[in-house]
Tab-separated table of C-alpha atoms and ligand atoms in Angstrom:
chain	number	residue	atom	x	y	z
A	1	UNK	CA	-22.621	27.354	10.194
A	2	UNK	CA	-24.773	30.749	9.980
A	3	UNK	CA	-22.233	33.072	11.490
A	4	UNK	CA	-19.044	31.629	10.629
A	5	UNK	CA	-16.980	32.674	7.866
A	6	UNK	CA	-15.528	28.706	7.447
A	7	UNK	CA	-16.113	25.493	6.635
A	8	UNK	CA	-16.793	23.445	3.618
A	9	UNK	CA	-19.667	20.819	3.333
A	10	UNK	CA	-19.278	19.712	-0.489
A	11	UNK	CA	-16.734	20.601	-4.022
A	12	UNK	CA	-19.710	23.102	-5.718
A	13	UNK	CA	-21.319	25.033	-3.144
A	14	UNK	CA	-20.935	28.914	-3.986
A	15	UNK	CA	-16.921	29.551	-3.238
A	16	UNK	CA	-17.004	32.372	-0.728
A	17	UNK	CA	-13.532	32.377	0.599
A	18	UNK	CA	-10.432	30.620	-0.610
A	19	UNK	CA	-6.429	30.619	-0.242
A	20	UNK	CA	-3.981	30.774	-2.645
A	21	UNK	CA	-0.592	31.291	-3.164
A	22	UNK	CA	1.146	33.506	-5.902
A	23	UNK	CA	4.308	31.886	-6.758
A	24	UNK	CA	7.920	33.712	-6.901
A	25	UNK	CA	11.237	33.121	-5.956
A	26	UNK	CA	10.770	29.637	-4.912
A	27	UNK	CA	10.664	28.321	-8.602
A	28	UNK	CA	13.477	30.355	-9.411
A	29	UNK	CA	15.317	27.466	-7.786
A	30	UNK	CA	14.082	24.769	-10.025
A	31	UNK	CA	16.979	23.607	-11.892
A	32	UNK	CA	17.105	20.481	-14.612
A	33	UNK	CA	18.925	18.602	-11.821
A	34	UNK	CA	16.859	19.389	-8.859
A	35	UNK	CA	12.800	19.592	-10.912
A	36	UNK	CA	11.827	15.998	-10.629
A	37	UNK	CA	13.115	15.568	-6.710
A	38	UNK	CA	11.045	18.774	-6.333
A	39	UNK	CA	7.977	17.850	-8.088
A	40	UNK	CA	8.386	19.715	-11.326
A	41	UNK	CA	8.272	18.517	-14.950
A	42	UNK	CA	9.626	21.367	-16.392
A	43	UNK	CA	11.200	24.883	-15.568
A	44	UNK	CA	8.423	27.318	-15.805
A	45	UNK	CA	8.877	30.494	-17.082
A	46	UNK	CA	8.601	32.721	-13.062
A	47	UNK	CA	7.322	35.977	-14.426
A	48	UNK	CA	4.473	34.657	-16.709
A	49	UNK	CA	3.872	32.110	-13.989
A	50	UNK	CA	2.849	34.464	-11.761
A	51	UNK	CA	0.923	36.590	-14.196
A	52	UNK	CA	-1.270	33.618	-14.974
A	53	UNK	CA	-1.833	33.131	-11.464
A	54	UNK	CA	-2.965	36.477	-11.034
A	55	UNK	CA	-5.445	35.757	-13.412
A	56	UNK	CA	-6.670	32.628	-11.551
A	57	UNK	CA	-7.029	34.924	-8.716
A	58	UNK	CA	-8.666	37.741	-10.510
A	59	UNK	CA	-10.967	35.353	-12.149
A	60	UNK	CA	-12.029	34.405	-8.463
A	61	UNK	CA	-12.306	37.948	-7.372
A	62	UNK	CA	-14.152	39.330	-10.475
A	63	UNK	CA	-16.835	36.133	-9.275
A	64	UNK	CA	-17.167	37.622	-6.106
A	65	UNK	CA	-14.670	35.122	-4.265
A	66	UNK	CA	-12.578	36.375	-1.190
A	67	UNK	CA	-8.698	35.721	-2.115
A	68	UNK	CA	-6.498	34.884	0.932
A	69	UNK	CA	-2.708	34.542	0.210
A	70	UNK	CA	-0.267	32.368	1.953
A	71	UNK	CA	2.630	34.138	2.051
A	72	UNK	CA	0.639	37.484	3.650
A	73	UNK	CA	-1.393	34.936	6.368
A	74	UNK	CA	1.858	33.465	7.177
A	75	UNK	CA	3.847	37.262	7.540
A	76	UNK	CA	0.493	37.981	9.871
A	77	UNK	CA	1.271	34.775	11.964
A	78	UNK	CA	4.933	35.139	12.357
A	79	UNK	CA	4.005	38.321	13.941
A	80	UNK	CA	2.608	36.825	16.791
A	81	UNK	CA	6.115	35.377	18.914
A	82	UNK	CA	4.536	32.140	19.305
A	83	UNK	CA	4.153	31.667	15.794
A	84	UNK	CA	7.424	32.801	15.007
A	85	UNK	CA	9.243	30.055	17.380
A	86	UNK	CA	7.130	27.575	16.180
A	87	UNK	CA	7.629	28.535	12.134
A	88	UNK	CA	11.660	28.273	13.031
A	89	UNK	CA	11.372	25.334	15.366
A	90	UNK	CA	9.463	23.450	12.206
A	91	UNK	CA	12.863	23.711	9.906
A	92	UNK	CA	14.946	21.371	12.834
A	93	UNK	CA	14.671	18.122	14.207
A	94	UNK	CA	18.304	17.939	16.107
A	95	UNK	CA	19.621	19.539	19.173
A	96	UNK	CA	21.060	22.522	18.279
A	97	UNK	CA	24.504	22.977	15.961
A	98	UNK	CA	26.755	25.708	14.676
A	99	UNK	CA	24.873	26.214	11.411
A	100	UNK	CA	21.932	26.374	13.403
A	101	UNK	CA	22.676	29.204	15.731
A	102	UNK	CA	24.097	30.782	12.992
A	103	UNK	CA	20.639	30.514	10.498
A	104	UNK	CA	18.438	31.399	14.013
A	105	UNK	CA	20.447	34.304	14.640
A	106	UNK	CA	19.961	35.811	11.034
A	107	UNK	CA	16.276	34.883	11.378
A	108	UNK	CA	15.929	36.870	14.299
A	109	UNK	CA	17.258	40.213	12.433
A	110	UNK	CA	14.079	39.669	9.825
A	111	UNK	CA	11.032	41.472	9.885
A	112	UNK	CA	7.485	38.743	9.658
A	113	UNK	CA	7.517	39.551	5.338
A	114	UNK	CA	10.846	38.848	5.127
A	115	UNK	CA	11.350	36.043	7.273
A	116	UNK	CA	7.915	34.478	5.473
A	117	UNK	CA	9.351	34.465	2.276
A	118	UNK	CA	12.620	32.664	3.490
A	119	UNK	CA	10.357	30.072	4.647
A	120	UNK	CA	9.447	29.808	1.199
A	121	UNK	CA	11.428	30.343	-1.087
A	122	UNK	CA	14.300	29.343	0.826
A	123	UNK	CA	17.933	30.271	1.428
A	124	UNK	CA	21.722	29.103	-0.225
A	125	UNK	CA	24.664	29.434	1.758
A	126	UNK	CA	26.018	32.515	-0.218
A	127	UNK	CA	22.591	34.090	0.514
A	128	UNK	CA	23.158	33.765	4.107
A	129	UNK	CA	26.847	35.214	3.408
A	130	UNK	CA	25.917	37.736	1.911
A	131	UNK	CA	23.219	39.370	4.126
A	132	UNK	CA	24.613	38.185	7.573
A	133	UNK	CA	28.342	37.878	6.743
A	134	UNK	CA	29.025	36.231	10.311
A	135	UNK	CA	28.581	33.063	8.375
A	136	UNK	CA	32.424	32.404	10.194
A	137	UNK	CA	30.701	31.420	13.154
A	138	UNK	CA	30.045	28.219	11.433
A	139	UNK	CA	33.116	27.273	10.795
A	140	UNK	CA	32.685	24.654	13.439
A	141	UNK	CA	29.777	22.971	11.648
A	142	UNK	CA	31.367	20.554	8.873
A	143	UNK	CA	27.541	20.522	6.813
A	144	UNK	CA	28.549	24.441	6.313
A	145	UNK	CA	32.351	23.967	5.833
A	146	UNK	CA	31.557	21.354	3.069
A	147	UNK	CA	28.093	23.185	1.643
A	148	UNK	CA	28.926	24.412	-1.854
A	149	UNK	CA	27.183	27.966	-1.918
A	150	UNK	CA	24.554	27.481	-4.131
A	151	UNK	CA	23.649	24.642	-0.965
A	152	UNK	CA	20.210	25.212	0.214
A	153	UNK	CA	20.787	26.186	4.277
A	154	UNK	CA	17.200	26.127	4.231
A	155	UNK	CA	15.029	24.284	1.891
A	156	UNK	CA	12.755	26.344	-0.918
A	157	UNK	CA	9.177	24.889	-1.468
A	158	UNK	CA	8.526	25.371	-4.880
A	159	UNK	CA	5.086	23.111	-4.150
A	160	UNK	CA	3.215	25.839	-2.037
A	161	UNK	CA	1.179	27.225	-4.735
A	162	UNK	CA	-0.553	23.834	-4.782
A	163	UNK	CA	-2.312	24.899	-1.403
A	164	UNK	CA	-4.875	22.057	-2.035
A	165	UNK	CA	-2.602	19.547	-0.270
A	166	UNK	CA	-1.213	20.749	2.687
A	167	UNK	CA	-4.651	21.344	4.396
A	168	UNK	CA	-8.393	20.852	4.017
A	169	UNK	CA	-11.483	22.105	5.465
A	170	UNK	CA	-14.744	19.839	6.592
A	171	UNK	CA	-18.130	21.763	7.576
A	172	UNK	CA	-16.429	22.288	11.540
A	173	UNK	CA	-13.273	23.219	10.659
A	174	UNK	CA	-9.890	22.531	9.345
A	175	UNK	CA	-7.467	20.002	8.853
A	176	UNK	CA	-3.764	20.345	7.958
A	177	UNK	CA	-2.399	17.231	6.037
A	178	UNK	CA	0.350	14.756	6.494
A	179	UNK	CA	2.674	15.284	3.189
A	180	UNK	CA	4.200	12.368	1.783
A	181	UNK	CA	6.758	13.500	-0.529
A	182	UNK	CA	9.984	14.750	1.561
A	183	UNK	CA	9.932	17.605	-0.860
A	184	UNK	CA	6.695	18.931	0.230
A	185	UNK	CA	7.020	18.436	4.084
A	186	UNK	CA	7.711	21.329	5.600
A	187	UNK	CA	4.655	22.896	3.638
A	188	UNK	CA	2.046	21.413	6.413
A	189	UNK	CA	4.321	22.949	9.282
A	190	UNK	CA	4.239	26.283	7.821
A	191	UNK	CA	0.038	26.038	7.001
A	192	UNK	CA	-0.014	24.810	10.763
A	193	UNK	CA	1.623	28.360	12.085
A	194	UNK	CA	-0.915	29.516	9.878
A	195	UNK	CA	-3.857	28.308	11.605
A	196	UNK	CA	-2.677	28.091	15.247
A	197	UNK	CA	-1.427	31.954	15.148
A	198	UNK	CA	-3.352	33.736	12.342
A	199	UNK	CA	-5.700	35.730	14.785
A	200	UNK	CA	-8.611	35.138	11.727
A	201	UNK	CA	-8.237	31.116	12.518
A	202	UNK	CA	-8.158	31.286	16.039
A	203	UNK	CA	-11.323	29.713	16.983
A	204	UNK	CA	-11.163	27.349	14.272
A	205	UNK	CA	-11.013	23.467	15.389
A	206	UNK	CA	-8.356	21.442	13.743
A	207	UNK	CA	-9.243	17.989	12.695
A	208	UNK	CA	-6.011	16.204	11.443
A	209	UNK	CA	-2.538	17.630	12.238
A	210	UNK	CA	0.693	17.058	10.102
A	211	UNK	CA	2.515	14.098	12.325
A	212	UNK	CA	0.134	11.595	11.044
A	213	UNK	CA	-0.357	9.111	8.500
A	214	UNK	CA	0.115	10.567	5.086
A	215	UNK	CA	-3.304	12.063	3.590
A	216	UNK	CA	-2.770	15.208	0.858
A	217	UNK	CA	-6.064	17.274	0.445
A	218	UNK	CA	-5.696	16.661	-3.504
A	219	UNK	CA	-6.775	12.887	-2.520
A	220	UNK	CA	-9.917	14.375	-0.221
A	221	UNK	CA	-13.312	15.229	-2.589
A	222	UNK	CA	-16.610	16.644	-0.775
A	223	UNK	CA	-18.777	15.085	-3.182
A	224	UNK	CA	-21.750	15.239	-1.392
A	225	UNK	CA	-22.391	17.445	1.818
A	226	UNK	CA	-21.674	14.690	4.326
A	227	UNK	CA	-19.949	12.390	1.740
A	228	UNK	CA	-16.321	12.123	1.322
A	229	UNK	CA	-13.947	10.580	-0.709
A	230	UNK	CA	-10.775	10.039	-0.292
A	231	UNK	CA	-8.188	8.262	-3.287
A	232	UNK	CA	-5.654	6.193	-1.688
A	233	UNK	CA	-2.286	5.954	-3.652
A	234	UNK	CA	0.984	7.783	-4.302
A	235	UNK	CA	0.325	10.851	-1.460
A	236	UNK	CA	-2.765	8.859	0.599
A	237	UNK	CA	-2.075	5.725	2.543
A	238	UNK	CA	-5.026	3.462	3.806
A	239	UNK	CA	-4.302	4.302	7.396
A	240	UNK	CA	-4.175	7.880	6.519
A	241	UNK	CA	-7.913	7.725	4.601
A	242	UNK	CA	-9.072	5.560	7.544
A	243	UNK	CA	-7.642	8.344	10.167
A	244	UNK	CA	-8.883	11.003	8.781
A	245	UNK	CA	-12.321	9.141	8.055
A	246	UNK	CA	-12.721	8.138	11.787
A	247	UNK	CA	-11.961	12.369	12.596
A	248	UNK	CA	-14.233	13.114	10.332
A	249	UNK	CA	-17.440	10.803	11.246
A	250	UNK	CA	-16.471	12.191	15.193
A	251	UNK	CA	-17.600	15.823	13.689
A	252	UNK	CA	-20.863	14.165	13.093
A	253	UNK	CA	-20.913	16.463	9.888
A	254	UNK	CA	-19.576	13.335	7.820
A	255	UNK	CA	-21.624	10.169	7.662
A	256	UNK	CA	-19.693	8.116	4.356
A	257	UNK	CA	-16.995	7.654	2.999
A	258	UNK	CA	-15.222	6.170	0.201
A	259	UNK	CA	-11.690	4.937	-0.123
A	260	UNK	CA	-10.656	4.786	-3.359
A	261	UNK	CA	-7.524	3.099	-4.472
A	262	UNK	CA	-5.751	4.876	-7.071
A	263	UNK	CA	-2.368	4.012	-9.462
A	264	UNK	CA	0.150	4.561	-8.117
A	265	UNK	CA	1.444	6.901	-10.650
A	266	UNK	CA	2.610	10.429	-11.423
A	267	UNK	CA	-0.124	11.139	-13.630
A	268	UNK	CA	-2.519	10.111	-10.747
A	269	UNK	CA	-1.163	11.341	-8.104
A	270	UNK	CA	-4.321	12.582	-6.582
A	271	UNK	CA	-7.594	11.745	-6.935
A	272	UNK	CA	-8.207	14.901	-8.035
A	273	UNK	CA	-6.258	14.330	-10.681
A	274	UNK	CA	-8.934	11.837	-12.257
A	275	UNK	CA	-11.754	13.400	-11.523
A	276	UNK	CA	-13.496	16.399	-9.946
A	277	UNK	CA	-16.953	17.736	-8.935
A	278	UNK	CA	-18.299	20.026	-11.666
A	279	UNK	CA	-21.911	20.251	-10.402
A	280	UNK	CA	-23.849	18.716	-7.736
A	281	UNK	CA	-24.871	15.557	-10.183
A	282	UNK	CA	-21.544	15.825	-12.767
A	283	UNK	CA	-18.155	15.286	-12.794
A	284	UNK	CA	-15.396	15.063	-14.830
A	285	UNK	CA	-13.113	12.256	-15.250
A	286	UNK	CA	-10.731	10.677	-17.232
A	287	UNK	CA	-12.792	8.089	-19.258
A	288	UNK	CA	-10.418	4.711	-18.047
A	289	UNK	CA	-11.235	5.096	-14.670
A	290	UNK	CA	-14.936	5.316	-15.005
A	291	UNK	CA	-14.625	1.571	-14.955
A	292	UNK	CA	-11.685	0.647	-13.245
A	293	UNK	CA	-12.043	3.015	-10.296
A	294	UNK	CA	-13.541	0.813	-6.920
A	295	UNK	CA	-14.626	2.041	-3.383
A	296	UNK	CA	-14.767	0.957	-0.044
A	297	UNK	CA	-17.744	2.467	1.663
A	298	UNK	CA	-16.464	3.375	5.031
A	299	UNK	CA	-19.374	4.280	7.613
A	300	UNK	CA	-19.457	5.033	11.713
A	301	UNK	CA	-20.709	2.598	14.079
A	302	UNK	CA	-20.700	3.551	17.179
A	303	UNK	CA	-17.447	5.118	18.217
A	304	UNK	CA	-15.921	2.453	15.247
A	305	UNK	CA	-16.133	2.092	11.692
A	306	UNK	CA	-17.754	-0.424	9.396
A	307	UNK	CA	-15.926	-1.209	6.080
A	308	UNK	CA	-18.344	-2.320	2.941
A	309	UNK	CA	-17.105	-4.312	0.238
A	310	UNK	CA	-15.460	-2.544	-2.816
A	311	UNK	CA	-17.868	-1.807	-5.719
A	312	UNK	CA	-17.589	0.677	-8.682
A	313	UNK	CA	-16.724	4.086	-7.866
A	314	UNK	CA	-19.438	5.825	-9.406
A	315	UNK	CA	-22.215	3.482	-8.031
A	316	UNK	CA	-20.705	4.062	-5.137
A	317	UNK	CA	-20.972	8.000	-5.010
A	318	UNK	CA	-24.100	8.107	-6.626
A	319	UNK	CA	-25.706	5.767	-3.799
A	320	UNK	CA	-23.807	7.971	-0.966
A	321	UNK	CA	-24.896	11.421	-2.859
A	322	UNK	CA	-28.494	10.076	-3.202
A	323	UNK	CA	-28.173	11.259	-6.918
A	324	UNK	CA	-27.750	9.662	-10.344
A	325	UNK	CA	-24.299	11.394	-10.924
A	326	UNK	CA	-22.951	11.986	-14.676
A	327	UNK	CA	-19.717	11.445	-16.003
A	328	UNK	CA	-18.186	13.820	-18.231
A	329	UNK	CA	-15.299	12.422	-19.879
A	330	UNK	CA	-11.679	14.479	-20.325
A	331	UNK	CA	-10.966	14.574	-23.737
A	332	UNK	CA	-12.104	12.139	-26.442
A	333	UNK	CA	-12.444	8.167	-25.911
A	334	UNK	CA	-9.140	7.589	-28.077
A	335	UNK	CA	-6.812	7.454	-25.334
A	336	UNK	CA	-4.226	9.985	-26.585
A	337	UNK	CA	-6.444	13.194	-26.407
A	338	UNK	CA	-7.628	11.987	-22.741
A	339	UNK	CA	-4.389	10.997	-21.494
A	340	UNK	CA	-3.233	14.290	-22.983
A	341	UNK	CA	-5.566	16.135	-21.299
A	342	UNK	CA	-5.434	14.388	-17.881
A	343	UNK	CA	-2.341	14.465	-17.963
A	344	UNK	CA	-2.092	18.826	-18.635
A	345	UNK	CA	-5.090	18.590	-15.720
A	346	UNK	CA	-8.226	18.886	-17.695
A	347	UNK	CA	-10.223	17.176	-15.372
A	348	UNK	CA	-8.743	19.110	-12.077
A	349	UNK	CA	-11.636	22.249	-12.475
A	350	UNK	CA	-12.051	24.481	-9.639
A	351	UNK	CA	-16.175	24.691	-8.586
A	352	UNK	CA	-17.259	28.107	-8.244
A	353	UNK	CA	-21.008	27.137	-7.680
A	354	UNK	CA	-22.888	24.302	-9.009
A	355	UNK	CA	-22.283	24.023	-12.772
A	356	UNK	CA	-19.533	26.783	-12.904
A	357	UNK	CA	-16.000	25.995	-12.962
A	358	UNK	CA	-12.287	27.350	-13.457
A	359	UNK	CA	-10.209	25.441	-15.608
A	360	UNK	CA	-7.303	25.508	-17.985
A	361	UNK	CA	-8.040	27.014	-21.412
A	362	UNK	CA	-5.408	24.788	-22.825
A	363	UNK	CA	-7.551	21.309	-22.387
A	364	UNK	CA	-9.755	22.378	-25.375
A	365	UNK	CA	-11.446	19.340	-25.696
A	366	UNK	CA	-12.696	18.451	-22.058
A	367	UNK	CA	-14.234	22.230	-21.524
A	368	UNK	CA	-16.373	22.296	-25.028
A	369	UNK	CA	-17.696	18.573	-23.459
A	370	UNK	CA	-18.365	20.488	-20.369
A	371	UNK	CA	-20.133	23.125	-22.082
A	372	UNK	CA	-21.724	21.033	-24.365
A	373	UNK	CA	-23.522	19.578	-20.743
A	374	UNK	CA	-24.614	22.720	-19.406
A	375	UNK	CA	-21.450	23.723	-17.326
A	376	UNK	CA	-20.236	27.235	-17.256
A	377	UNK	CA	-16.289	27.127	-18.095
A	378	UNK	CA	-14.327	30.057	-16.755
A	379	UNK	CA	-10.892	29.493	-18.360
A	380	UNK	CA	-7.595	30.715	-17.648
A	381	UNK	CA	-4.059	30.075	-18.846
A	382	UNK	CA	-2.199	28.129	-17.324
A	383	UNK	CA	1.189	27.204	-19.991
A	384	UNK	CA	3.657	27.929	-16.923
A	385	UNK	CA	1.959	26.973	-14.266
A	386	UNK	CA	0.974	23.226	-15.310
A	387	UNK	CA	4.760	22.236	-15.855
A	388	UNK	CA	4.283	21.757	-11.686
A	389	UNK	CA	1.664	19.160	-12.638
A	390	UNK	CA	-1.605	20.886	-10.870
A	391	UNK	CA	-4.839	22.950	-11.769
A	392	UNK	CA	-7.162	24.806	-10.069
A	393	UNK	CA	-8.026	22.339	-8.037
A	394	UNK	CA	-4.701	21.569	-7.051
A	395	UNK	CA	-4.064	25.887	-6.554
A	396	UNK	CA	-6.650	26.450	-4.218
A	397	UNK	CA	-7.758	25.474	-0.727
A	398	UNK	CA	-11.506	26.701	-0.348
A	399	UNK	CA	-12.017	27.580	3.247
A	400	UNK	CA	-15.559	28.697	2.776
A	401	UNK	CA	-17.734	27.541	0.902
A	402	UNK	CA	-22.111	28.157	1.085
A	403	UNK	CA	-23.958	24.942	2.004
B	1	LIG	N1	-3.970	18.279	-5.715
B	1	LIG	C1	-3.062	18.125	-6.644
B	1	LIG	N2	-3.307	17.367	-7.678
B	1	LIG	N3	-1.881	18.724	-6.474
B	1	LIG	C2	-0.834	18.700	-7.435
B	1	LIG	C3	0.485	18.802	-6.789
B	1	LIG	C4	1.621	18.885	-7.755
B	1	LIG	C5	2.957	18.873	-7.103
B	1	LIG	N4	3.992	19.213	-8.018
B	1	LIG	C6	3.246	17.508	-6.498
B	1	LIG	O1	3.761	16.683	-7.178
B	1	LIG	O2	2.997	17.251	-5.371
């Protein structure tokens, strides 16, 4: 690991490098019809969205963290040809039509920027109209004759600020995700161009790749350098955790982990939505699943895997991280302040180092209880951005991280 500028090996270690991405005109195509099929719970407000976000990433600069951005990586990688064909190939899975032709041809005419934020933020038919007014060579293709023009040609993906699911990184490298939700796809193809043409990710092994078994990296928690688990629900199937467990143990950096079966819920989504790492012996988690949460221990034998019997989550972590871990619980024990808080992602904090977090300045409660135990709470707003249903955590994708 000395000379490398990747590679994570637990949630706390000091956050040297992470990515993030700003979000814009891709949530100006949230409507009240089209939120919940897109993930959202609400319409944020797009300006003040991205205003807090800047503060999220200028509370990671002003801590010494490196800030990557998405949409800038991915201009750098469309650059390169080969990432180019293979960011268009990504939106199509049929030979080729009329509406096709016609969206490839206007993608051609756009410089890397340009053609990285259709990606994102996608593109109506009137769009297309009105900067490439050839749209009548369409006419033969009956999805454009019937689109109204408000249609999306091309998808937007209002989800990419969550950059926590579409890939993750182990000590040796990276892995882009399987997405589960058909809304959030086409994220993992677009991280993939990332790291197969971003010339700063070029000698970077890959350790799971998008065509597999669902796994989201909001499901995926370091919580011990060589310990991972992995909550297996609404994003994470069991053959996903046990595929990307088996990948892991064959980097010989991993050596447990723990499946942990989630509800299969909105409000739990992720694991990380229950809990997080706040120091190398805490977390914090919503107080219900302290008890109810179970593990399998999952370990390599061989070139297989041995599966343990399900115990208690926390025993089980503790035992795998050799350490007597603490829980800190979101909110109060009556169940509306902690399901009010879980559910505005007061226990999805962001490590900066052990004991120092980002989190939401909203979920009053949970940070004075994480003060009150001797962790550092950097907070930032967040009234726009949580109507997407994701914190810190969620909003960031550490690619480096000090062992
Ligand atoms: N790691 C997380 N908890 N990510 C939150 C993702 C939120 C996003 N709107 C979704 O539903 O997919």
């Amino acid at each position: 690991m000395m000379d490398r500028n990747y590679g994570v090996n637990s949630e706390v270690g000091v956050l040297k490098t992470v990515m993030l991405h700003r979000p814009g005109g891709e949530l100006k195509r949230l409507t009240p019809k089209n939120s919940s099929t897109l993930l959202f719970d609400g319409l944020p407000w797009v300006e003040r969205a991205g205003e807090e976000h800047d503060a999220f990433a200028g509370a990671l600069r002003d801590r010494g963290v490196e800030v990557l951005y998405v949409r800038e990586l991915l201009a750098e990688a469309l650059a390169v040809d080969k990432g180019r064909a293979a960011a268009v190939d990504s939106l199509y899975n049929e030979p080729e039509t009329a509406l096709e032709n016609l969206v490839r041809e206007f993608l051609d005419t756009l410089a890397p920027e340009q053609l990285a934020a259709v990606l994102i933020e996608g593109l109506t038919k009137q769009e297309l109209l009105d900067q490439f007014p050839a749209g009548s060579t369409a006419e033969t293709s009956l999805a454009w004759r019937m689109m109204r023009p408000q249609g999306f040609v091309i998808a937007p993906l209002p989800n990419t600020m969550f950059t926590r699911d579409s890939s993750l990184w182990l000590p040796t490298g990276a892995a882009v995700t399987s997405l589960a939700m058909p809304a959030r796809r086409r994220e993992t193809a677009l991280t993939s161009v990332i790291y197969n043409y971003h010339p700063r990710f070029a000698d970077v092994p890959h350790h799971y790749n998008h065509g597999l078994e669902s796994v989201e990296g909001g499901d995926v928690l370091l919580i011990a350098p060589g310990v991972l688990a992995i909550g297996v629900g609404e994003r994470t199937t069991a053959a996903g955790a046990e595929r990307l467990a088996r990948k892991a143990f064959k980097t010989g950096t991993v050596h447990e982990v723990l499946a942990v079966p989630i509800a299969q819920r909105r409000a739990t989504m992720h694991l990380d939505t229950i809990c997080t790492m706040v120091d190398e012996d805490k977390l914090v988690m919503y107080a219900p699943a302290e008890h109810q949460l179970s593990a399998y221990p999952l370990r390599p034998v061989g070139d297989d895997i041995a599966v343990g019997e399900a115990m208690p989550f926390v025993r089980a972590a503790s035992e795998a991280s050799k350490r007597d871990l603490q829980v800190i619980h979101t909110g109060t024990l009556d169940r509306v302040t902690a399901d009010r808080e879980q559910w505005d992602d007061g226990n999805n904090t962001l490590a900066l180092a052990p004991g120092r977090v980002i989190a939401y300045e909203r979920n009053t409660i949970t940070n004075e209880k994480l003060a009150k135990a001797g962790v550092e709470v950097v907070t930032i707003p967040g009234s726009e951005l949580v109507t997407g249903r994701g914190g810190p955590r969620c909003m960031s994708c550490p690619i480096w991280r000090e062992d």
